mmCIF file of C-alpha atoms in Angstrom:
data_model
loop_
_atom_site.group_PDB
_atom_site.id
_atom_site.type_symbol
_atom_site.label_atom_id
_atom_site.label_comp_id
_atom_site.label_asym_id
_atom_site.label_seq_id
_atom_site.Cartn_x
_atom_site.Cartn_y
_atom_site.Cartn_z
ATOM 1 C CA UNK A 1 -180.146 -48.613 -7.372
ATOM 2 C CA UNK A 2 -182.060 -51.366 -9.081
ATOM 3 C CA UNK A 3 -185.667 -52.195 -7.342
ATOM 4 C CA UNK A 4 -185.560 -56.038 -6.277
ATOM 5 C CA UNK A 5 -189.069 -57.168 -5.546
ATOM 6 C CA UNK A 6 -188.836 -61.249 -5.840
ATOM 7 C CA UNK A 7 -186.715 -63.549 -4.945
ATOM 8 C CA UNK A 8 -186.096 -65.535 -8.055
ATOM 9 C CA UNK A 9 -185.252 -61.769 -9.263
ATOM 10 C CA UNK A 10 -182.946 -61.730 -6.396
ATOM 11 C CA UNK A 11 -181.503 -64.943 -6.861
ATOM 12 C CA UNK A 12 -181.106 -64.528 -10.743
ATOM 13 C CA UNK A 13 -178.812 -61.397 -10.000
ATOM 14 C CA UNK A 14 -176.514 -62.747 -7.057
ATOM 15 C CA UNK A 15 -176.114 -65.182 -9.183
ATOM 16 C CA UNK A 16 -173.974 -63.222 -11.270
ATOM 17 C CA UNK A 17 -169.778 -63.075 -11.356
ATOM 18 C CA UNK A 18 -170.089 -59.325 -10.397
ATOM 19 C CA UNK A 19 -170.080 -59.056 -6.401
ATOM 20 C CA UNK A 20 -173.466 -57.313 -6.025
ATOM 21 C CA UNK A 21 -174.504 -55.695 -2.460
ATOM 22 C CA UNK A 22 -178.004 -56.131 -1.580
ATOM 23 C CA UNK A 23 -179.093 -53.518 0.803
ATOM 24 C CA UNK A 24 -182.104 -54.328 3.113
ATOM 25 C CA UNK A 25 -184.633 -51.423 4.030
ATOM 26 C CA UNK A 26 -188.312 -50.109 4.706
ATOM 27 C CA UNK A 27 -190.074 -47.291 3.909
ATOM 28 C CA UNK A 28 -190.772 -46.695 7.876
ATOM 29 C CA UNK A 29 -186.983 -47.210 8.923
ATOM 30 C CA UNK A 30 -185.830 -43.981 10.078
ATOM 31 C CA UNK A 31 -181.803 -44.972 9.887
ATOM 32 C CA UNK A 32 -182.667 -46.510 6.267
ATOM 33 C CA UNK A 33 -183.901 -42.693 5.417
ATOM 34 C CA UNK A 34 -180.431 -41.223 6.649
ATOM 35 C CA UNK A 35 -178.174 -43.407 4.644
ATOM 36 C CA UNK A 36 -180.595 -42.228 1.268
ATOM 37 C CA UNK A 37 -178.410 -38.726 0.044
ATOM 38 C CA UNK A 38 -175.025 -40.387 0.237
ATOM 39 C CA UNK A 39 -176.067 -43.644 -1.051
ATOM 40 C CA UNK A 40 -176.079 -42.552 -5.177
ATOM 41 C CA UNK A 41 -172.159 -41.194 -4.478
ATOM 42 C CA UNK A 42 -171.311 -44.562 -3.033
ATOM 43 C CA UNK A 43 -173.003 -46.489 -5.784
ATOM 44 C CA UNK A 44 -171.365 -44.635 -8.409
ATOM 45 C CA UNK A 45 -167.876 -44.770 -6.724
ATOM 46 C CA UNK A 46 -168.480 -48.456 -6.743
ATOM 47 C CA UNK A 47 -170.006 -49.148 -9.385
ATOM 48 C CA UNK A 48 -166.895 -50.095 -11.611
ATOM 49 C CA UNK A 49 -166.680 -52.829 -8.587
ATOM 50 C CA UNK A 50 -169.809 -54.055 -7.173
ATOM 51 C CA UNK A 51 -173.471 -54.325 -8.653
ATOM 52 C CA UNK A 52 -175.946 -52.589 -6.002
ATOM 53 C CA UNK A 53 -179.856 -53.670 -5.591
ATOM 54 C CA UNK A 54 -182.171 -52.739 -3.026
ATOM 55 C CA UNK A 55 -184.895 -54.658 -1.651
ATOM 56 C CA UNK A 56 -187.579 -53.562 1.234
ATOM 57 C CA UNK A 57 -187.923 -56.040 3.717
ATOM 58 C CA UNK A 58 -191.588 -55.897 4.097
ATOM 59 C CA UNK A 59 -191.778 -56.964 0.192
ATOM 60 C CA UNK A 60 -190.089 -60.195 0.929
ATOM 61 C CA UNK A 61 -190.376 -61.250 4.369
ATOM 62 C CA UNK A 62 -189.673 -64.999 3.338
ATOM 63 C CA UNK A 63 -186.277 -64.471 1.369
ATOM 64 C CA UNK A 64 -185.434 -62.191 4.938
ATOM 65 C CA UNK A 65 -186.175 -64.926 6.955
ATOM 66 C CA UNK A 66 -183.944 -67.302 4.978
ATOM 67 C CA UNK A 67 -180.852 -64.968 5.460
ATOM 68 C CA UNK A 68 -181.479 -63.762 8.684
ATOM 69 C CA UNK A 69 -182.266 -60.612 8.202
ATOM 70 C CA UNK A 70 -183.396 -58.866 11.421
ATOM 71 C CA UNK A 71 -182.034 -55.503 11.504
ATOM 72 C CA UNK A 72 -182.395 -52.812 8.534
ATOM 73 C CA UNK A 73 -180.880 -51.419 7.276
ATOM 74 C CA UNK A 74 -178.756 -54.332 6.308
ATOM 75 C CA UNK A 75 -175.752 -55.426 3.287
ATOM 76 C CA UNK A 76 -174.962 -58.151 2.208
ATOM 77 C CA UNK A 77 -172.610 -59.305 -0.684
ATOM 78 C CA UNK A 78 -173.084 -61.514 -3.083
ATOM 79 C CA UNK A 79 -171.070 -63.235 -5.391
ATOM 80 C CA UNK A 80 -171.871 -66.458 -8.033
ATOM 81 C CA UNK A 81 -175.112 -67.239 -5.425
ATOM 82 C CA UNK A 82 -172.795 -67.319 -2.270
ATOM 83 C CA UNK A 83 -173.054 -64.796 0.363
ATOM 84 C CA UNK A 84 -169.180 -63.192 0.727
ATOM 85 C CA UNK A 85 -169.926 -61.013 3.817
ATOM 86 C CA UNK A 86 -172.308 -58.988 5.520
ATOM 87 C CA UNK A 87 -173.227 -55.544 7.364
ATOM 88 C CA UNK A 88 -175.424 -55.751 10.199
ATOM 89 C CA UNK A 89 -176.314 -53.899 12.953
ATOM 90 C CA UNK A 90 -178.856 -52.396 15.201
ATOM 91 C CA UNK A 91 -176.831 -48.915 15.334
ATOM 92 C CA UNK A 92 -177.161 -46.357 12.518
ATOM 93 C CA UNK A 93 -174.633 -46.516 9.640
ATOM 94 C CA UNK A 94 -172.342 -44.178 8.653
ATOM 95 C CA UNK A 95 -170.971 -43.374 4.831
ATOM 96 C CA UNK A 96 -167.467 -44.323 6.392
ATOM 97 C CA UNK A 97 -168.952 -47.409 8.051
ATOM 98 C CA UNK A 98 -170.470 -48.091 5.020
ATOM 99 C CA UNK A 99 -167.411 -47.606 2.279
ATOM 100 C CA UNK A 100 -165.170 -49.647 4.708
ATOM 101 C CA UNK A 101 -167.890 -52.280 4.336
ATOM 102 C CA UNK A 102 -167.603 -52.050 0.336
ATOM 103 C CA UNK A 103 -163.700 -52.346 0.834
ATOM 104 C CA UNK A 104 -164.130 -55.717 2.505
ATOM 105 C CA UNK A 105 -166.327 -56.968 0.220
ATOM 106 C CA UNK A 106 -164.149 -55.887 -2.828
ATOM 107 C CA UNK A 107 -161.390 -57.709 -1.226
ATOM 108 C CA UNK A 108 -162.999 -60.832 -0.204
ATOM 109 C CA UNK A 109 -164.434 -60.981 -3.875
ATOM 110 C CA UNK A 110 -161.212 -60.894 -5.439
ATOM 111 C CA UNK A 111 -159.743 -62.979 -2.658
ATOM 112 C CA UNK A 112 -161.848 -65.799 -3.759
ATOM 113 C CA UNK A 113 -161.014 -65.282 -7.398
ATOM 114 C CA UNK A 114 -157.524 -66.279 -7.060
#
């Protein structure tokens, strides 16, 4: 998962016409560590799909701020700048919760293709 550590980085890559899921996280978060083995298996069954980045929260408290970020870890999708949907929660995330998450964005995307 690609390393995001600015914002105009960040911006420059939403910005794309590939849905891209920006996951939120810390090094301190304890739930951010449980989601780390099964996150490579998700990424590469969606990565025909959806772009992935990661960016740690304390790295750019500012862009956070803008989209509300408060819990971590958090998605959010991305599509042509404009957010398509998001995953947050205070409760630890499951692979399950998580893939159903990807589904919805996947279909939103290509909803708003159309």
């Amino acid at each position: 998962m690609e390393q995001v550590k600015s914002e105009s980085v960040f911006q420059q890559i939403i910005d794309g016409d590939k849905p891209t899921i920006a996951v939120f996280k810390t090094t301190w978060c304890k739930d951010c560590h449980y989601i780390e083995p099964f996150m490579p298996s998700i990424e590469e069954q969606y990565g025909d799909r959806l772009n992935f980045i990661q960016l740690d929260r304390d790295e750019v408290p500012d862009l956070c701020e803008q989209l509300n970020i408060l819990g971590i870890p958090s998605f959010i999708a991305f599509r042509n700048g404009q957010e398509l949907v998001r995953f947050v929660s205070k409760l630890r995330k499951t692979r399950e919760e998580i893939e159903q998450f990807l589904d919805r964005a996947v279909e939103v995307a290509s909803a708003l293709k159309k």
